[in-house]
mmCIF file of C-alpha atoms in Angstrom:
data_model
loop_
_atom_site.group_PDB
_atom_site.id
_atom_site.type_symbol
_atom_site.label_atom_id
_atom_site.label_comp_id
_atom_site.label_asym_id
_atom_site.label_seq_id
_atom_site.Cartn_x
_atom_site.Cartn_y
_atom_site.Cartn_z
ATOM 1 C CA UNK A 317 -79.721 41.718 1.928
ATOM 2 C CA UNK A 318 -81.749 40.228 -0.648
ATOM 3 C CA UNK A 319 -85.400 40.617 -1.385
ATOM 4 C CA UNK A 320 -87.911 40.088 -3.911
ATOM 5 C CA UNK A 321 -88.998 43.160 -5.339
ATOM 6 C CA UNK A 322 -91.583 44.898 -7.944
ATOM 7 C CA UNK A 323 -90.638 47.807 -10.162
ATOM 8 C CA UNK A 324 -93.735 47.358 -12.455
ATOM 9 C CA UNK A 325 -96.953 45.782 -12.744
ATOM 10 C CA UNK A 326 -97.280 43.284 -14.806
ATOM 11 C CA UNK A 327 -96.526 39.388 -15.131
ATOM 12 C CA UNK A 328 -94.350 37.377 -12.766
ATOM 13 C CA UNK A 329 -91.148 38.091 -14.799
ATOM 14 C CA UNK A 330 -91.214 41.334 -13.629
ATOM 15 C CA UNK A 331 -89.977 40.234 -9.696
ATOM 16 C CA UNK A 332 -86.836 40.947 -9.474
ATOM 17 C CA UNK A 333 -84.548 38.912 -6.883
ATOM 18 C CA UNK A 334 -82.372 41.670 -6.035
ATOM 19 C CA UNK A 335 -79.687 43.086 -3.236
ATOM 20 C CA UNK A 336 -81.222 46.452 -1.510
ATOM 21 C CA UNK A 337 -80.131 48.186 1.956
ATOM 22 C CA UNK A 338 -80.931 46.480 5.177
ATOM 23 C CA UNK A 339 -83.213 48.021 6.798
ATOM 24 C CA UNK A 340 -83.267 49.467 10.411
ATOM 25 C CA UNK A 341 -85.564 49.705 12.984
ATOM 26 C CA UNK A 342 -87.196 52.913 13.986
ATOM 27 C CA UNK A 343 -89.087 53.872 17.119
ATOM 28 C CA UNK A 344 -91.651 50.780 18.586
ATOM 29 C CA UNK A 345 -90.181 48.370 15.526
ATOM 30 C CA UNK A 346 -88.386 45.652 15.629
ATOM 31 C CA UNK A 347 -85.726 43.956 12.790
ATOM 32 C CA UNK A 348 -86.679 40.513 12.256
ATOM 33 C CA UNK A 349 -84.233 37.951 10.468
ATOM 34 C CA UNK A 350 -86.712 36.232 8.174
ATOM 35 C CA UNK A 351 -87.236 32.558 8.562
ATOM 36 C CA UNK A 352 -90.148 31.997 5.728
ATOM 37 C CA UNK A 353 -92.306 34.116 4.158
ATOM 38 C CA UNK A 354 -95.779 32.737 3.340
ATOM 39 C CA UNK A 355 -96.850 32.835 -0.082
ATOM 40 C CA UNK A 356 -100.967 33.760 -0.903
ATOM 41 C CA UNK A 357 -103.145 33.945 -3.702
ATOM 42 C CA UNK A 358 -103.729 37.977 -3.263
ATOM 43 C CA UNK A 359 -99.420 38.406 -3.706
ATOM 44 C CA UNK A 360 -100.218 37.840 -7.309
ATOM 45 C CA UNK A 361 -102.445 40.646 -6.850
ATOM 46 C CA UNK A 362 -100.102 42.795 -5.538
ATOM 47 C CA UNK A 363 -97.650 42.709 -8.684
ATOM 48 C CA UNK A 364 -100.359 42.548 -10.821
ATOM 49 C CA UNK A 365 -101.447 46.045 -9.841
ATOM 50 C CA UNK A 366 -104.992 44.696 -8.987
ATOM 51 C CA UNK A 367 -104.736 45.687 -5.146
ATOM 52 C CA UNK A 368 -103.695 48.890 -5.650
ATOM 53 C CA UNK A 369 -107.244 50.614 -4.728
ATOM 54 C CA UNK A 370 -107.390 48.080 -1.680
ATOM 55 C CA UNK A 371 -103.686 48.772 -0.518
ATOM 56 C CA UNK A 372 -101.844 51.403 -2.517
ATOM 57 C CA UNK A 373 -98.151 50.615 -2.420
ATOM 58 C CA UNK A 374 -95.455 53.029 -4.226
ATOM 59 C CA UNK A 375 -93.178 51.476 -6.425
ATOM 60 C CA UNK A 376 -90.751 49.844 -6.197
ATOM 61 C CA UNK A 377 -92.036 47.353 -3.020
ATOM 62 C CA UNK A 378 -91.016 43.937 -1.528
ATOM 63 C CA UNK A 379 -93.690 41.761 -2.330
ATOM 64 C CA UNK A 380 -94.995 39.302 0.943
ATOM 65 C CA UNK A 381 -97.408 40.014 3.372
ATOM 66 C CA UNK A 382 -96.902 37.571 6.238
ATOM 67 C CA UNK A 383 -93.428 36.108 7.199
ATOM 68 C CA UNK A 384 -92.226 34.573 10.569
ATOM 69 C CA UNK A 385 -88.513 34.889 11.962
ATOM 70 C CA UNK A 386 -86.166 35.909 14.864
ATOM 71 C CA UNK A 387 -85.773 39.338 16.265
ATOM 72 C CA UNK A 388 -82.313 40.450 15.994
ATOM 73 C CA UNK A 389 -82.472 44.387 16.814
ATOM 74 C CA UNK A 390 -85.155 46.584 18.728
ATOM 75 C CA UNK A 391 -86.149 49.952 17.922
ATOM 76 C CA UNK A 392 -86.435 52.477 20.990
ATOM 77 C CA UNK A 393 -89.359 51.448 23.536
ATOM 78 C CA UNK A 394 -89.667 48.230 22.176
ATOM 79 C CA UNK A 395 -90.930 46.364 25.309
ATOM 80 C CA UNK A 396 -92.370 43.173 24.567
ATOM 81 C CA UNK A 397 -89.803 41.651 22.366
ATOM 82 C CA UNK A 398 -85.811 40.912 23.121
ATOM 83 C CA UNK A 399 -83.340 40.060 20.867
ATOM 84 C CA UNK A 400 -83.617 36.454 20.129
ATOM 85 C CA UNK A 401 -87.563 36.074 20.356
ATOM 86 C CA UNK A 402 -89.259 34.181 17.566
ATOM 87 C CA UNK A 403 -91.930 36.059 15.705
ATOM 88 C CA UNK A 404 -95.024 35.739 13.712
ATOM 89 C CA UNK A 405 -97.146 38.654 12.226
ATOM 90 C CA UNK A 406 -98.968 39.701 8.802
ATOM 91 C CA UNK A 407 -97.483 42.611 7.336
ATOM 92 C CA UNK A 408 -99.985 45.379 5.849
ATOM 93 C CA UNK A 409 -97.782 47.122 3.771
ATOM 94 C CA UNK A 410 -95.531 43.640 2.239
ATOM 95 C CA UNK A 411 -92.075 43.173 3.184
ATOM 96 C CA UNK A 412 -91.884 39.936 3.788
ATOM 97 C CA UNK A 413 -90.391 38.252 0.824
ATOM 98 C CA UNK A 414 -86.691 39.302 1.983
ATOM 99 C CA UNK A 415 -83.643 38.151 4.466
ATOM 100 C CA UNK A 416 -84.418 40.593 7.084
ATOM 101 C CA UNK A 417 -87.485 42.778 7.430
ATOM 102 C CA UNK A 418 -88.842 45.778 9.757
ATOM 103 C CA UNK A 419 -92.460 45.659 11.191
ATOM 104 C CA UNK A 420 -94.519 47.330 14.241
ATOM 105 C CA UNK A 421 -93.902 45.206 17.569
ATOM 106 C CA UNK A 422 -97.530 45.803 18.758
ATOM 107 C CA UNK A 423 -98.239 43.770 14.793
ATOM 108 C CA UNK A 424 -96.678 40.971 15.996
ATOM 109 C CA UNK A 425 -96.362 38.060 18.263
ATOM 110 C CA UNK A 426 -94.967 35.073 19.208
ATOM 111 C CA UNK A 427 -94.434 32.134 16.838
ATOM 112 C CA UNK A 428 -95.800 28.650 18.056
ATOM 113 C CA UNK A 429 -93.558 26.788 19.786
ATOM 114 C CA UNK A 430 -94.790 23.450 18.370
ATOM 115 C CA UNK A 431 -93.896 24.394 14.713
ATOM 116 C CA UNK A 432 -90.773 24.760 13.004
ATOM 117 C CA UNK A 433 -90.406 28.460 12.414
ATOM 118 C CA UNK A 434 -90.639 28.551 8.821
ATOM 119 C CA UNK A 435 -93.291 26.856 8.839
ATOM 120 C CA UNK A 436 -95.458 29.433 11.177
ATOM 121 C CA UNK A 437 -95.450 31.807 8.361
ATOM 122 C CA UNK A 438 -98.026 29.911 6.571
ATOM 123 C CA UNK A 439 -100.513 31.314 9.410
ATOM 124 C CA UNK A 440 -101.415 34.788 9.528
ATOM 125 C CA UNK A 441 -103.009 35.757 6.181
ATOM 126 C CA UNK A 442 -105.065 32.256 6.027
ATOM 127 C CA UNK A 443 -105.246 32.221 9.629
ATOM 128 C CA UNK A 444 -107.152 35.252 10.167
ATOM 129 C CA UNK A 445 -109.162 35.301 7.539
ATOM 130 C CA UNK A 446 -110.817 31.975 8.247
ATOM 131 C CA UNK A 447 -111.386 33.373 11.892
ATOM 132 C CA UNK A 448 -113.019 36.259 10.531
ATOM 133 C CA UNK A 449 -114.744 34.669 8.236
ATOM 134 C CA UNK A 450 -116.684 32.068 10.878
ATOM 135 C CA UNK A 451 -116.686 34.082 13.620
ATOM 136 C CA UNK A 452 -116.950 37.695 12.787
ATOM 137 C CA UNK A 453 -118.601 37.417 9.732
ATOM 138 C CA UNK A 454 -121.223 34.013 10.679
ATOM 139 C CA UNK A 455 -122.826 32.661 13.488
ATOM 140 C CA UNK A 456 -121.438 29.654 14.017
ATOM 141 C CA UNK A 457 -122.156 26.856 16.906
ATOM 142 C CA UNK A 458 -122.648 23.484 17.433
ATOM 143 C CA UNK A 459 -124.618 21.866 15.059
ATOM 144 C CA UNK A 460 -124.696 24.432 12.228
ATOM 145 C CA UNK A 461 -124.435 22.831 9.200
ATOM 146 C CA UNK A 462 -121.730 24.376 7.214
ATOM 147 C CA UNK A 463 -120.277 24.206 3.733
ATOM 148 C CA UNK A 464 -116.285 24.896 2.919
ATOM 149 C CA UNK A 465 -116.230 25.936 -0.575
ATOM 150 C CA UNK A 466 -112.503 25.315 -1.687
ATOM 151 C CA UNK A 467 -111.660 23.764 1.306
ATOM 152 C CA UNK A 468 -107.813 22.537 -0.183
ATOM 153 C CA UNK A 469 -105.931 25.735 0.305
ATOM 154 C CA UNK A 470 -104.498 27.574 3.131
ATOM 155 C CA UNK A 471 -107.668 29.440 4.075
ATOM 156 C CA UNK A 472 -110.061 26.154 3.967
ATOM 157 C CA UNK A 473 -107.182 24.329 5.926
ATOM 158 C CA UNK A 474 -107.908 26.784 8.918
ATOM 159 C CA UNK A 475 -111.789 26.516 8.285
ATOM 160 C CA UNK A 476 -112.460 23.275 8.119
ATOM 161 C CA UNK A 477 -110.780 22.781 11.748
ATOM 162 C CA UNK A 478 -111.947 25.776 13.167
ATOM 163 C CA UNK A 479 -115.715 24.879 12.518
ATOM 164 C CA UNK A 480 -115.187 21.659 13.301
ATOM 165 C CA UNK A 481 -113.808 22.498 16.806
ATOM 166 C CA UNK A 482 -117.052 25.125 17.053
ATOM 167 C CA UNK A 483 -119.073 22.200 16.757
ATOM 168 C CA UNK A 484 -120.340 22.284 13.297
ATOM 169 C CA UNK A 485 -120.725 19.811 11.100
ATOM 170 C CA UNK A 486 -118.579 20.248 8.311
ATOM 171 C CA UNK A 487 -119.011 19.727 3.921
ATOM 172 C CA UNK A 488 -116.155 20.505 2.045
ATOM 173 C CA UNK A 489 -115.960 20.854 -1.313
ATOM 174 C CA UNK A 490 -112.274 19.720 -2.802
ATOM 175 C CA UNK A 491 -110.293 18.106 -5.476
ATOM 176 C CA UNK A 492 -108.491 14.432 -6.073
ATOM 177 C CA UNK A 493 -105.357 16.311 -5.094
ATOM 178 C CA UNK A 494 -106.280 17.813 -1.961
ATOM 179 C CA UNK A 495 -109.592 15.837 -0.746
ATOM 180 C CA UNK A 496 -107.577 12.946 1.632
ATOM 181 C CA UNK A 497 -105.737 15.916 3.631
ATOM 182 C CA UNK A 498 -109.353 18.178 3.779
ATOM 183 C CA UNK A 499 -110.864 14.966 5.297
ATOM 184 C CA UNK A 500 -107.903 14.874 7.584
ATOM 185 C CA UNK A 501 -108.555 18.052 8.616
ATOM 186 C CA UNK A 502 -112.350 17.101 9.913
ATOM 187 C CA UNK A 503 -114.510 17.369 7.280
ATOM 188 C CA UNK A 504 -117.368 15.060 7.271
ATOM 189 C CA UNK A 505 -118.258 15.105 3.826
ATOM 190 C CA UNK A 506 -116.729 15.939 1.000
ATOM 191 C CA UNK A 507 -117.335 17.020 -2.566
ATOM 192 C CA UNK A 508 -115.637 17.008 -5.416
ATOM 193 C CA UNK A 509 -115.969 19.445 -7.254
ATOM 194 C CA UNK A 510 -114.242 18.755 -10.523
ATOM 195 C CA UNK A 511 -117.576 16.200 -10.773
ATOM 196 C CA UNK A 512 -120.296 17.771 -9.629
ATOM 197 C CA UNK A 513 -121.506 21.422 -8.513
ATOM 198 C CA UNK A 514 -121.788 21.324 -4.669
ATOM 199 C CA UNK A 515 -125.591 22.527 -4.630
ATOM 200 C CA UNK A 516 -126.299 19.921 -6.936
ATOM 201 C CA UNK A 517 -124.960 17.521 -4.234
ATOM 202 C CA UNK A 518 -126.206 17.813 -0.933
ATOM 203 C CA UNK A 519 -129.036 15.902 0.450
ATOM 204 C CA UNK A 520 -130.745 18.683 2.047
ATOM 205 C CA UNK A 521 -129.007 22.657 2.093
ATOM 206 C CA UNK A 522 -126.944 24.079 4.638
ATOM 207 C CA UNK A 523 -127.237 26.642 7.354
ATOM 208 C CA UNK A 524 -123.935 28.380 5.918
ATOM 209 C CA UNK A 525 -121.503 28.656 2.930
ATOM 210 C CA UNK A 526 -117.720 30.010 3.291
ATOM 211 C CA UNK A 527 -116.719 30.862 -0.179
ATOM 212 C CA UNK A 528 -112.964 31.031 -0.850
ATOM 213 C CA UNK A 529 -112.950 30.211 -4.513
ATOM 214 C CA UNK A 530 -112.862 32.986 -6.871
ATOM 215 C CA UNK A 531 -115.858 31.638 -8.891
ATOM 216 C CA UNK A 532 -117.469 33.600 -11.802
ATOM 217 C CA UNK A 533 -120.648 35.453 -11.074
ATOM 218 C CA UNK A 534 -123.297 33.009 -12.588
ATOM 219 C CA UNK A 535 -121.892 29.809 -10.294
ATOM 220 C CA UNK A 536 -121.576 32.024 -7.431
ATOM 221 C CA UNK A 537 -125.814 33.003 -7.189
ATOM 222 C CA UNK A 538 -125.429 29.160 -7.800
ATOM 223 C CA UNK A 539 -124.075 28.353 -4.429
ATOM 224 C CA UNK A 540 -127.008 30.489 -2.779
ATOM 225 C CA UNK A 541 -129.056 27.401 -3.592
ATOM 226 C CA UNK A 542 -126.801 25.318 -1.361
ATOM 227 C CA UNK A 543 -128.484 27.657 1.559
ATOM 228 C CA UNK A 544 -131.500 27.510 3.901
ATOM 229 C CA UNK A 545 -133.911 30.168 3.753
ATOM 230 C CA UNK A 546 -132.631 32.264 6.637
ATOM 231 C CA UNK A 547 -128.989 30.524 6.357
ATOM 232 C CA UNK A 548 -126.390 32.996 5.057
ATOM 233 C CA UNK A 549 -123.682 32.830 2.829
ATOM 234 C CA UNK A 550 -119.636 34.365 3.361
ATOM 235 C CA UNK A 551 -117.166 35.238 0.338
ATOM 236 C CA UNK A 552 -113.901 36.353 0.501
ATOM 237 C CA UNK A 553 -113.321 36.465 -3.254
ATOM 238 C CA UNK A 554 -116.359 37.766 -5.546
ATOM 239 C CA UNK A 555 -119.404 39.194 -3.654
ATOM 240 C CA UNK A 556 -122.412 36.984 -4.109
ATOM 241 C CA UNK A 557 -125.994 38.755 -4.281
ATOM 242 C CA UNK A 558 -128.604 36.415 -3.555
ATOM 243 C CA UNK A 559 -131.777 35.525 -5.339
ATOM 244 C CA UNK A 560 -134.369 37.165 -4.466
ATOM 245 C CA UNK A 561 -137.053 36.259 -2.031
ATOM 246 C CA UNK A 562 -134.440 33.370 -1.320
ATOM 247 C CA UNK A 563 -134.516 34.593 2.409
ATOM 248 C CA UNK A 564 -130.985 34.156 1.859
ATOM 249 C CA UNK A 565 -128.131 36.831 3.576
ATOM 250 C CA UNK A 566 -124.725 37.079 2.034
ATOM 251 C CA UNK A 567 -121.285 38.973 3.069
ATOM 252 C CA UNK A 568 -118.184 39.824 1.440
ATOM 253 C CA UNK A 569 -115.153 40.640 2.871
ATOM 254 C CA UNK A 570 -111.220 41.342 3.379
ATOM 255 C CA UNK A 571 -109.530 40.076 6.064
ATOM 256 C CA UNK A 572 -108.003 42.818 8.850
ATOM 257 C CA UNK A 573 -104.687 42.000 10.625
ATOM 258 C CA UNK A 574 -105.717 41.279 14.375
ATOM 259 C CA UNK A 575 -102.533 40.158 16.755
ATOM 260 C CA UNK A 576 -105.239 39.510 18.929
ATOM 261 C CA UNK A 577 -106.946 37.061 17.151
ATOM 262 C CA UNK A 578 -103.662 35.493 15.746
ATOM 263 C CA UNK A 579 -102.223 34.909 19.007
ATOM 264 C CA UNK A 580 -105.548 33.000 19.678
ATOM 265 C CA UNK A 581 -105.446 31.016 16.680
ATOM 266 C CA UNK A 582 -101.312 30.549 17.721
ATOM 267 C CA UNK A 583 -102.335 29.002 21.188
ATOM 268 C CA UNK A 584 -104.539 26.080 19.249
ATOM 269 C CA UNK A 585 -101.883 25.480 17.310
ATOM 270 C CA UNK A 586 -99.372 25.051 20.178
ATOM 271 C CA UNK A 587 -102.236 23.282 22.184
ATOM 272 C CA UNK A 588 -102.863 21.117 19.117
ATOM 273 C CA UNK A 589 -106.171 21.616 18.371
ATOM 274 C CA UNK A 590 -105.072 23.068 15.059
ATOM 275 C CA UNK A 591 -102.992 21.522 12.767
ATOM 276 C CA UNK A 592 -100.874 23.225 10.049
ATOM 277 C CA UNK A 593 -99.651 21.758 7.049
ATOM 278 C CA UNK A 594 -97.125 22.943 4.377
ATOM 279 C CA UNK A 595 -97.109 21.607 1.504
ATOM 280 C CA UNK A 596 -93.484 23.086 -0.206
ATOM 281 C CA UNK A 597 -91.086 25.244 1.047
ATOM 282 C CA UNK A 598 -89.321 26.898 -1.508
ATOM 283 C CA UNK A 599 -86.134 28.946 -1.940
ATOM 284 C CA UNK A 600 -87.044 32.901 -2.326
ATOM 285 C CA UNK A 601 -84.916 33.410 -5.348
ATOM 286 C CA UNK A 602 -87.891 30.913 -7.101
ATOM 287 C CA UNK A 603 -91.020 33.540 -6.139
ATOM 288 C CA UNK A 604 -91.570 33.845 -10.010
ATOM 289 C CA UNK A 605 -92.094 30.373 -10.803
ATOM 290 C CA UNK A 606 -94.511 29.796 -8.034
ATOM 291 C CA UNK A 607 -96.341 33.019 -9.127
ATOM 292 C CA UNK A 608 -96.701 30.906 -12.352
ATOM 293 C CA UNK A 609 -97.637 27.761 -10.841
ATOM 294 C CA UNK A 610 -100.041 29.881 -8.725
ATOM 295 C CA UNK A 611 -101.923 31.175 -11.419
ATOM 296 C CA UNK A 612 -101.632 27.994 -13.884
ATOM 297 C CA UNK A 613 -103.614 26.179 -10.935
ATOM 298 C CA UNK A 614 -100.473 24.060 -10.069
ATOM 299 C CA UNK A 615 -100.409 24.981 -6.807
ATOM 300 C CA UNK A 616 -101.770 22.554 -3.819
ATOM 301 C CA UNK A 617 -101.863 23.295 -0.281
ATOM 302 C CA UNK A 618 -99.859 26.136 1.675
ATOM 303 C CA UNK A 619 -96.355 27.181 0.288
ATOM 304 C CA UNK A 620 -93.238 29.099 2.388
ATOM 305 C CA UNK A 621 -90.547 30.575 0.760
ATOM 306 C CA UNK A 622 -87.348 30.259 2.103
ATOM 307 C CA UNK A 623 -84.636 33.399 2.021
#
């Protein structure tokens, strides 16, 4: 089979696009014939070497860390899946950016039935972490006021809609590119952030801010001031420390893979309360060039690659 692989750290030249053994499955896995794999801002992590005290990986590796596809072989006292099912699942340890991959069957679960399959792997990474983020990580409910900081990418896609169906009342800050589809989405207001710094433009601060832009420290303390005294403030790129005596709480954190909470997310999607929009798909052999456009800022929206 053929999978996208990392020998060294370094820049997205070295992937290498590359035929390696199929795997098999062992006991309680499953073989999955890859549909998509989803592509996120933390893969470029990954072969840049900067994840490797969060999730140390031997080299070589496949690079991918969410994919969705059909089951074609079960290990021993696999149970829950036949041959034939159509999966979905985030994969801890990457794998996904091949033709075929091998994963836990308790990790995943079943693909929406309302989406093409491909297009289901765009879920799990931004998925769950926008779960976690509003409702492990805040206290949301209706009425809470709550700004979306980098609302146009896979993470804020899942935000925006999840607080809005929580009953918030949602700001979201996001470019000329991206702003029509965040509105889309549900958000009531929207900044735009290539104009003006979001504190800088709300009438009156917010109960909460979800931070999923990888800002520099100085402009995150900034976004503290876009907070209530006793509001709080979620990152899940650069930790923010607050002011102090700003009465203002903040938390940083990684998102975990939960089935549990992705088959949750899965049945809004199929019920659809929760929309899910891709915005290329893009052959595998290509994962370079979108690692470039990733980190030259060309990318916009959610992108699948295609094996």
């Amino acid at each position: 089979m053929m999978a996208a692989r990392v020998h060294a750290f370094g820049g997205p030249d070295v992937i290498r696009y590359e035929r390696v053994p199929r795997p098999a499955p062992g006991p309680g896995e499953v073989l999955v014939r890859v549909a998509a794999a989803g592509f996120n801002p933390s893969d470029v992590g990954f072969r840049a070497g900067m994840m490797r005290d969060i999730v140390p990986l031997g080299l070589p590796f496949t690079l991918g860390s969410e994919a969705a596809g059909t089951v074609v072989q079960t290990g021993d006292g696999v149970e829950r899946f036949a041959i034939g099912d159509r999966v979905v699942g985030r994969l801890d340890e990457g794998g996904a950016a091949a033709e075929y991959l091998t994963a836990s069957a308790a990790r995943l679960v079943r693909a929406p039935s309302r989406l093409p399959l491909a297009h289901a792997a765009a879920i799990p990474v931004a998925g769950l972490t926008a779960w976690q983020g509003l409702f492990d990580h805040s206290r949301i409910e209706p009425g809470t006021r709550i700004l979306v900081n980098g609302a146009g990418g896979g993470v804020g896609m899942f935000a925006v809609q999840l607080a809005r169906r929580a009953g918030a009342h949602v700001i979201a800050t996001a470019g000329p590119r991206s702003s029509d589809r965040v509105r889309g989405y549900g958000a009531e207001q929207i900044i735009d952030y290539t104009r003006v710094p979001p504190h800088e433009a709300l009438d009156r601060p917010v109960d909460l801010v979800f931070n999923l832009v990888p800002t520099p420290p100085e402009a995150a303390r900034a976004l503290c001031r876009a907070v209530r005294p006793g509001g709080s403030l979620v990152s899940i790129t650069v930790p923010v420390k607050p002011p102090p005596g700003s009465g203002v709480t903040a938390a940083h954190f990684v998102a975990r893979n939960d089935p549990a909470q992705l088959a949750e997310l899965i049945t809004l999607v199929d019920d659809g309360a929760v929309r899910v929009d891709v915005a290329a798909a893009r052959p595998l052999a290509e994962l370079p060039s979108v690692h470039r456009d990733a980190e030259a800022g060309r990318a916009n929206g959610r992108t699948i690659l295609v094996p």
